[in-house]
Coordinates of C-alpha atoms and ligand atoms in Angstrom, one line a residue:
M1 CA 18.4 44.8 208.3
S2 CA 14.7 45.1 208.5
D3 CA 12.0 43.6 211.2
Q4 CA 10.7 41.7 208.6
L5 CA 13.9 40.1 207.3
D6 CA 14.9 39.6 211.0
A7 CA 11.7 37.9 211.8
L8 CA 12.0 35.7 208.9
T9 CA 15.9 34.8 209.8
R10 CA 14.7 33.9 213.0
L11 CA 11.8 31.8 211.9
V12 CA 14.1 29.7 209.6
R13 CA 16.6 29.0 212.1
K14 CA 13.9 27.7 214.7
V15 CA 12.4 25.7 212.5
A16 CA 15.3 24.2 210.0
G17 CA 18.5 25.3 212.2
L18 CA 20.0 27.2 209.5
R19 CA 21.9 30.3 210.2
L20 CA 21.4 33.0 207.9
E21 CA 24.5 35.2 208.3
E22 CA 24.3 38.8 207.9
S23 CA 26.1 38.1 204.2
R24 CA 23.6 35.8 203.2
H25 CA 20.9 38.6 203.5
H26 CA 20.9 39.2 200.1
A27 CA 19.9 35.6 199.4
L28 CA 17.2 35.8 201.5
R29 CA 15.6 39.0 199.9
A30 CA 16.4 37.0 196.4
A31 CA 14.6 34.2 197.8
L32 CA 11.5 36.1 199.0
A33 CA 11.7 37.7 195.5
R34 CA 11.3 34.4 193.9
A35 CA 8.7 32.6 195.9
W36 CA 6.3 35.8 196.6
P37 CA 7.3 38.1 193.6
G38 CA 5.9 41.6 194.3
V39 CA 4.5 40.5 197.8
P40 CA 6.0 42.9 200.8
H41 CA 8.0 41.2 203.2
A42 CA 5.6 42.2 206.0
E43 CA 2.8 40.5 204.3
V44 CA 5.3 37.5 203.9
V45 CA 5.6 37.5 207.7
R46 CA 2.1 37.9 208.6
R47 CA 1.4 34.4 206.2
A48 CA 4.2 32.7 207.8
L49 CA 2.8 33.2 211.4
D50 CA -0.5 32.7 210.5
P51 CA -1.5 29.1 212.0
I52 CA -3.2 28.3 208.5
T53 CA -0.9 29.4 206.2
G54 CA 2.2 29.5 208.5
P55 CA 3.4 26.0 207.6
G56 CA 3.2 25.8 204.0
T57 CA 4.8 29.5 203.7
V58 CA 7.7 28.5 206.2
A59 CA 8.3 25.1 203.9
R60 CA 8.5 27.2 200.8
L61 CA 10.6 30.1 202.2
I62 CA 13.2 27.0 203.7
D63 CA 13.0 25.2 200.4
E64 CA 14.1 28.5 198.6
V65 CA 17.1 29.4 201.1
T66 CA 18.6 25.7 201.6
I67 CA 21.7 25.4 199.5
K68 CA 21.5 22.1 197.6
E69 CA 25.1 22.0 196.5
T70 CA 25.9 18.2 195.9
S71 CA 27.3 16.1 193.0
F72 CA 28.1 12.2 192.2
L73 CA 31.0 11.0 194.2
R74 CA 31.6 14.2 196.0
D75 CA 34.3 13.5 198.7
R76 CA 35.1 10.3 196.9
R77 CA 37.8 9.1 199.2
Q78 CA 34.8 8.9 202.3
L79 CA 32.6 7.0 199.7
V80 CA 35.0 4.4 198.3
S81 CA 36.3 3.8 202.2
I82 CA 32.8 2.1 202.7
D83 CA 33.3 -1.6 202.9
W84 CA 29.9 -2.9 202.2
H85 CA 30.7 -6.8 202.7
E86 CA 31.8 -5.8 206.1
L87 CA 28.5 -3.6 206.6
H88 CA 26.5 -6.8 205.0
A89 CA 28.3 -9.1 207.5
G90 CA 27.5 -6.7 210.6
A91 CA 23.8 -6.3 209.1
K92 CA 23.5 -10.1 209.1
A93 CA 24.6 -10.4 212.7
H94 CA 21.7 -8.6 213.9
G95 CA 19.3 -10.3 212.1
S96 CA 18.8 -8.1 209.0
S97 CA 19.5 -9.7 205.3
V98 CA 20.1 -6.0 204.0
V99 CA 22.4 -3.1 204.7
R100 CA 20.2 -0.1 205.9
V101 CA 21.6 3.2 204.8
W102 CA 20.3 6.6 205.7
S103 CA 21.6 9.4 203.3
A104 CA 20.3 12.5 205.6
A105 CA 20.1 15.7 203.8
C106 CA 20.5 14.1 201.0
A107 CA 19.8 17.3 198.6
T108 CA 19.1 16.5 194.9
G109 CA 20.1 12.7 195.2
A110 CA 23.6 12.6 193.8
E111 CA 24.7 10.8 197.1
P112 CA 22.0 8.5 197.6
Y113 CA 22.6 7.4 194.0
S114 CA 26.2 7.3 194.4
L115 CA 25.9 5.1 197.3
A116 CA 23.7 2.7 195.4
L117 CA 26.3 2.5 192.4
L118 CA 29.2 2.0 194.9
A119 CA 26.8 -1.2 196.6
C120 CA 25.9 -2.5 193.1
E121 CA 30.0 -2.6 192.1
A122 CA 30.8 -4.1 195.5
F123 CA 28.7 -7.1 194.9
T124 CA 28.6 -7.1 191.3
S125 CA 25.0 -6.9 191.1
T126 CA 22.1 -4.4 190.1
T127 CA 20.2 -5.9 192.8
P128 CA 22.7 -5.6 196.0
P129 CA 21.2 -6.4 199.7
V130 CA 21.1 -2.5 200.2
R131 CA 18.1 -0.3 201.1
I132 CA 19.1 3.6 200.9
L133 CA 16.7 6.1 202.5
A134 CA 17.2 9.5 201.3
T135 CA 15.8 12.2 203.3
D136 CA 15.7 16.0 203.4
I137 CA 14.2 18.8 204.4
S138 CA 13.1 20.5 201.1
S139 CA 10.5 19.0 198.9
S140 CA 11.7 20.5 195.8
A141 CA 15.2 18.3 196.6
L142 CA 13.0 15.3 197.0
A143 CA 11.1 15.7 194.0
A144 CA 14.4 16.4 192.0
T145 CA 16.0 13.0 193.5
A146 CA 12.8 11.3 192.4
A147 CA 13.2 12.3 188.9
G148 CA 17.0 11.3 189.0
R149 CA 17.8 13.8 186.3
Y150 CA 21.4 15.3 186.1
R151 CA 23.4 17.9 184.3
E152 CA 26.9 16.9 183.3
R153 CA 28.6 19.0 186.1
S154 CA 26.8 16.8 188.5
V155 CA 27.8 13.5 187.2
Q156 CA 31.9 14.6 186.4
G157 CA 33.0 12.3 188.7
V158 CA 31.3 9.5 187.5
A159 CA 33.7 8.3 184.8
E160 CA 33.8 5.2 182.3
P161 CA 32.5 2.7 182.4
L162 CA 30.3 3.7 185.5
R163 CA 28.9 6.4 184.0
S164 CA 27.5 4.4 181.1
R165 CA 26.5 1.3 183.3
Y166 CA 24.8 3.2 185.4
L167 CA 23.6 6.7 184.1
K168 CA 21.4 6.9 180.9
R169 CA 22.0 10.2 178.5
V170 CA 18.8 11.8 177.5
G171 CA 19.4 14.9 175.5
D172 CA 22.0 17.0 177.4
S173 CA 21.3 15.3 180.6
F174 CA 21.9 12.0 182.6
V175 CA 19.2 9.9 183.9
V176 CA 20.2 7.0 186.8
I177 CA 19.2 3.5 185.8
P178 CA 15.8 2.4 187.3
A179 CA 18.1 -0.5 189.0
L180 CA 19.7 2.6 190.7
R181 CA 16.6 4.2 191.6
D182 CA 14.7 0.8 193.2
L183 CA 17.4 0.9 196.0
V184 CA 16.5 4.3 197.0
V185 CA 13.5 5.4 199.0
L186 CA 12.7 8.7 199.7
A187 CA 11.0 10.8 202.6
P188 CA 11.3 14.1 204.2
H189 CA 12.8 14.8 207.3
N190 CA 13.8 17.6 209.6
L191 CA 17.2 16.9 211.3
V192 CA 16.3 19.7 213.6
S193 CA 12.7 18.5 214.8
D194 CA 12.0 15.0 213.6
G195 CA 12.8 11.9 215.2
Y196 CA 15.9 9.6 215.2
P197 CA 15.6 7.1 213.5
P198 CA 12.9 8.5 211.2
T199 CA 9.4 7.7 212.0
G200 CA 8.8 4.0 211.0
E201 CA 12.5 3.3 210.6
A202 CA 14.8 0.6 212.0
P203 CA 18.2 1.5 213.0
F204 CA 20.7 2.0 210.0
D205 CA 24.1 0.3 209.4
L206 CA 25.7 3.3 207.5
I207 CA 24.4 7.0 208.0
L208 CA 25.9 9.6 206.0
C209 CA 25.1 13.3 206.9
R210 CA 27.2 15.7 205.0
N211 CA 27.5 19.3 204.2
V212 CA 24.6 20.4 206.0
L213 CA 26.0 20.6 209.8
I214 CA 28.1 23.5 208.9
Y215 CA 24.7 25.6 208.5
F216 CA 24.0 25.0 212.2
D217 CA 24.7 26.5 215.3
S218 CA 26.9 24.2 218.0
E219 CA 24.0 23.5 219.9
T220 CA 21.8 22.2 217.1
C221 CA 25.0 20.5 215.5
G222 CA 25.7 18.6 219.0
R223 CA 21.8 17.6 219.2
V224 CA 22.1 16.4 215.4
V225 CA 24.9 14.2 215.9
A226 CA 23.7 12.8 219.1
G227 CA 20.6 11.8 217.2
L228 CA 22.4 10.3 214.3
E229 CA 24.3 8.3 216.7
R230 CA 21.2 7.1 218.0
A231 CA 19.7 6.0 214.6
L232 CA 22.6 3.6 214.0
A233 CA 22.3 -0.1 214.7
P234 CA 25.1 -1.8 216.8
G235 CA 28.2 -1.2 215.4
G236 CA 26.8 1.1 212.5
R237 CA 28.9 3.4 211.0
L238 CA 28.3 7.4 210.9
V239 CA 30.0 9.3 208.3
L240 CA 30.1 13.4 208.4
G241 CA 31.4 15.6 205.9
V242 CA 34.7 16.6 205.8
A243 CA 33.5 20.7 206.7
D244 CA 30.8 18.9 209.1
A245 CA 33.5 17.3 210.7
L246 CA 35.4 20.4 211.6
C247 CA 32.5 21.9 212.9
V248 CA 31.9 18.9 215.5
L249 CA 35.6 18.8 216.4
E250 CA 35.5 22.8 217.0
R251 CA 32.0 23.0 218.8
A252 CA 30.9 19.9 220.1
A253 CA 33.7 18.0 221.9
G254 CA 31.4 16.5 224.0
E255 CA 29.2 14.8 221.6
L256 CA 32.5 13.9 219.5
D257 CA 33.6 11.3 222.4
R258 CA 30.6 10.0 223.7
P259 CA 31.2 6.5 224.4
R260 CA 28.8 4.2 222.0
A261 CA 26.6 1.2 222.9
T262 CA 28.9 -1.4 221.4
A263 CA 32.3 -1.2 219.8
P264 CA 32.2 -0.1 216.0
R265 CA 32.8 -3.6 213.4
S266 CA 36.4 -3.4 212.5
T267 CA 38.6 -6.3 211.0
A268 CA 41.7 -4.5 212.0
P269 CA 43.4 -5.6 215.3
P270 CA 42.7 -3.3 218.0
R271 CA 45.4 -0.4 218.5
V272 CA 46.0 1.0 222.0
P273 CA 45.7 3.8 223.0
R274 CA 44.7 5.2 219.6
S275 CA 40.6 4.7 220.1
R276 CA 39.5 6.9 222.7
S277 CA 36.6 6.9 224.7
L278 CA 37.2 10.1 226.6
P279 CA 35.4 12.0 229.7
P280 CA 32.8 14.7 229.6
P281 CA 34.2 17.8 228.4
I282 CA 36.0 20.2 230.2
V283 CA 35.3 23.8 229.4
V284 CA 36.7 25.7 232.1
P285 CA 40.0 24.2 233.9
P286 CA 39.3 22.5 237.0
P287 CA 40.4 24.9 240.1
N288 CA 41.9 21.7 241.7
E289 CA 43.8 20.0 239.3
T290 CA 45.5 16.5 240.2
H291 CA 48.5 15.6 239.1
E292 CA 46.6 12.6 237.4
D293 CA 45.0 15.4 235.3
L294 CA 48.1 16.8 234.4
M295 CA 49.4 13.7 233.2
N296 CA 46.7 13.1 231.3
P297 CA 46.3 13.6 227.7
D298 CA 42.6 13.3 227.1
A299 CA 41.9 15.9 229.8
H300 CA 44.3 18.5 228.0
Y301 CA 42.8 17.5 224.5
L302 CA 39.2 18.5 226.0
R303 CA 40.4 21.4 227.7
G304 CA 42.1 22.8 224.7
L305 CA 38.8 22.1 222.5
G306 CA 37.0 23.7 225.3
E307 CA 39.5 26.8 224.8
L308 CA 39.5 26.7 221.3
E309 CA 35.7 26.9 221.3
A310 CA 35.7 29.6 223.7
G311 CA 37.9 31.7 221.4
D312 CA 41.1 31.5 223.6
A313 CA 43.5 30.4 220.8
M314 CA 46.6 30.7 222.6
A315 CA 45.4 29.0 225.6
A316 CA 44.3 26.3 223.3
V317 CA 47.7 26.1 221.8
S318 CA 49.4 25.4 225.0
S319 CA 47.0 22.8 225.9
L320 CA 47.1 20.9 222.7
R321 CA 51.0 21.2 222.9
R322 CA 51.1 19.5 226.1
V323 CA 48.9 16.6 224.5
L324 CA 51.2 15.9 222.1
Y325 CA 54.1 16.2 224.6
L326 CA 52.4 13.6 226.7
D327 CA 51.0 11.7 223.9
P328 CA 53.1 12.4 220.4
E329 CA 50.5 9.5 218.4
F330 CA 47.4 11.7 219.4
E331 CA 46.2 12.5 216.0
L332 CA 42.9 14.6 216.7
A333 CA 45.2 16.7 219.1
A334 CA 47.8 17.8 216.3
F335 CA 44.8 18.5 214.2
A336 CA 43.2 20.6 216.8
L337 CA 46.6 22.2 217.5
G338 CA 46.4 23.2 213.6
R339 CA 43.2 25.0 214.1
A340 CA 44.4 26.7 217.4
H341 CA 47.5 27.8 215.5
E342 CA 44.8 29.3 212.5
K343 CA 42.8 31.1 214.9
A344 CA 46.1 32.6 216.8
G345 CA 46.9 33.6 213.1
N346 CA 50.0 31.5 213.2
T347 CA 49.7 30.1 209.3
Q348 CA 53.0 28.4 209.1
A349 CA 52.5 26.4 212.4
A350 CA 49.0 25.6 211.2
R351 CA 50.8 24.2 208.2
R352 CA 53.3 22.2 210.1
S353 CA 50.5 20.6 212.6
Y354 CA 48.3 20.0 209.7
A355 CA 51.3 18.1 208.0
Q356 CA 52.2 16.3 211.2
T357 CA 48.7 15.3 211.5
L358 CA 49.0 13.7 208.1
R359 CA 52.1 11.8 208.6
M360 CA 50.6 10.3 211.7
L361 CA 47.6 9.2 210.2
S362 CA 49.8 7.7 207.2
A363 CA 50.8 5.0 210.0
R364 CA 47.0 3.8 210.3
P365 CA 46.1 0.7 208.4
G366 CA 42.8 1.9 207.0
P367 CA 41.1 5.4 206.3
G368 CA 38.0 3.8 207.5
E369 CA 39.6 3.2 211.2
R370 CA 37.7 5.2 213.6
L371 CA 39.5 7.7 215.7
A372 CA 37.1 8.8 217.9
G373 CA 33.0 9.0 217.9
P374 CA 31.8 9.7 214.3
I375 CA 35.2 10.7 212.6
D376 CA 37.7 8.4 211.1
A377 CA 41.1 8.5 209.4
A378 CA 39.8 9.3 206.0
T379 CA 37.7 12.5 207.1
V380 CA 40.8 14.0 209.3
I381 CA 42.7 13.4 206.6
D382 CA 40.6 15.1 204.0
A383 CA 40.2 17.9 206.6
C384 CA 43.9 18.5 206.6
E385 CA 44.2 18.5 202.8
A386 CA 41.3 20.9 202.6
R387 CA 42.8 23.2 205.3
L388 CA 46.6 23.2 203.9
A389 CA 44.8 24.1 200.5
A390 CA 43.0 26.8 202.2
L391 CA 46.1 27.9 203.6
A392 CA 48.0 27.8 200.4
A393 CA 45.7 29.5 198.8
L394 CA 45.4 32.4 201.4
V395 CA 49.3 33.1 201.5
P396 CA 51.7 31.0 199.0
L397 CA 54.2 29.4 200.5
S398 CA 57.1 31.4 198.8
V399 CA 55.5 34.8 199.9
E400 CA 55.3 33.6 203.3
K401 CA 58.9 32.5 203.6
A402 CA 60.0 35.7 202.0
A403 CA 58.0 37.9 204.5
R404 CA 60.1 36.0 207.5
R405 CA 63.6 36.1 205.9
Ligands
SAM1 C1 24.8 21.1 200.7 S1 23.4 19.9 200.4 C2 24.4 18.7 201.1 C3 24.0 17.4 200.3 C4 24.5 16.3 200.5 N1 24.3 15.6 201.7 C5 26.1 16.3 200.0 O1 27.1 16.1 200.5 O2 26.4 16.4 198.5 C6 22.5 20.6 202.0 C7 21.1 19.8 202.4 O3 20.5 19.7 203.5 C8 19.5 20.2 203.4 N2 19.0 20.6 204.9 C9 19.3 21.9 205.6 N3 18.4 22.3 206.7 C10 17.9 20.8 206.6 C11 17.7 20.4 208.0 N4 17.0 20.8 209.0 N5 17.1 19.0 207.9 C12 17.3 18.1 206.6 N6 18.0 18.7 205.8 C13 18.3 20.0 205.8 C14 19.1 21.2 202.4 O4 17.8 21.2 201.9 C15 20.0 20.6 201.3 O5 19.3 19.7 200.9

C-alpha cells in the first residue's frame, strides 16, 4: 500500500473508527477517484491534513468509504419483537408521553422508517406517540433519509397491505408517506466522537445500532456499546444487529455484562439463573484459583471469552465445555462454544453447539427476553441461524459426513 493510502486509512480509522482492511483498499482507491477525479493521492492527503480544508475533505472521504447497505424491515424478527405498548408504558413511567427511539447509523433511512411503520401498526394510528431520532456520520446518507425515496430492492421486505399503506409509488421508486416522515427527526452523529445521548437529546426508550459495529475494532466497539447503554432511559432496550452482537460477544465480554442501572422492563416472570450480571472479565486465568472459582460457571464463561478473543480456541473450548457441565442451561456459553469450535476448525462440533443453543433458547417465553447486557434471545437465535447457514454453505452436510466415513 502506498504511504498516501496508508495515511488516509489511518485518518478514516481515527475519525470514524472504521477499519479499512487490506481487501478494501481497492474500494478506497475507487472512493478517491469518485470524490476527486484526477487529483493525486498525495494532494488529497495534504488537503485532509490542512486545518482549513481538512474537515470537509475527511467528511467527504468518510461519506465515500462508508457502506450504506440497508433495507426495510431488515432482520425482521428483531423489529417485530419490539413491544411498542410496553415501551410506551415504560416511557410514561419516567414522565415522557412519547416513546423516544434512536436509530443510530441509520444509513439511507430504511431502518427508522421501518420503525415508524411498525409503531403506526402497533398503535393503529399514523400519529403514534413515538419520536424517532435517525443519525448517521454520512451527510449523503442523511440527505437520502430526508428524501425518503427508495428502489424496489430496498422495500421488497414490505408486503401488501403495508406497502400501499405506507409507501407511495412514484415512477419506479417508492416514497414514504408524510406521516412516517413526520415521526423521524434527522441529525448527524459520529458514534466514535460525539456524545451519548447526542447533544440536546434526552435518554431513549429504544436504541437500534445495527450493522455498523462490525466495521469497528474491538476497543471502539466496546466504547460505542458503553455509550449506547448510557443513552438508554431507565429500563430502555438496546438492539444490536446480529453481526454486531457477534462482535460484542467475541470482543467485549466486559461491556456485554456491565450491570445496568435498572432492571429491564419485562412482563415475563424472572427466570433464575438465566439473567446474568457477571463479574468483570477475566482474560488471563488467575494463578490462585479458588474452589469457588472452579465451580462458578460465570468465571469459566468469562475466561472462555477471553481465550477466544486471545485466539486460543482450544482453551476456549475446554473452558466453555466446563461452563455447560456446571450450568447446562447457559445459552450464551453454548453459543460461544460454537464460535470456539469454529475457530478451532471443528465445523461439525460448531454446528452441534449452535443447534444446542437453539434448543435451549426455544424454552424461553419470548424472543425479546434479555440474556445478558444488550443481547436478547432473538439476536442469539438469528446469530445461530446465520452461523449454521454460513457453515452449511461452507461444507454441505452430506460432503462432511462422507468425508468422515
Ligand atoms: C451498513 S449501514 C447500516 C444501516 C442500518 N443500521 C441497517 O442495519 O440497515 C452502516 C452505516 O453506518 C454508518 N457509520 C459508519 N461509521 C459511523 C460512525 N462512526 N458513526 C455513525 N455512523 C457511522 C455508515 O455511514 C452507514 O450508513
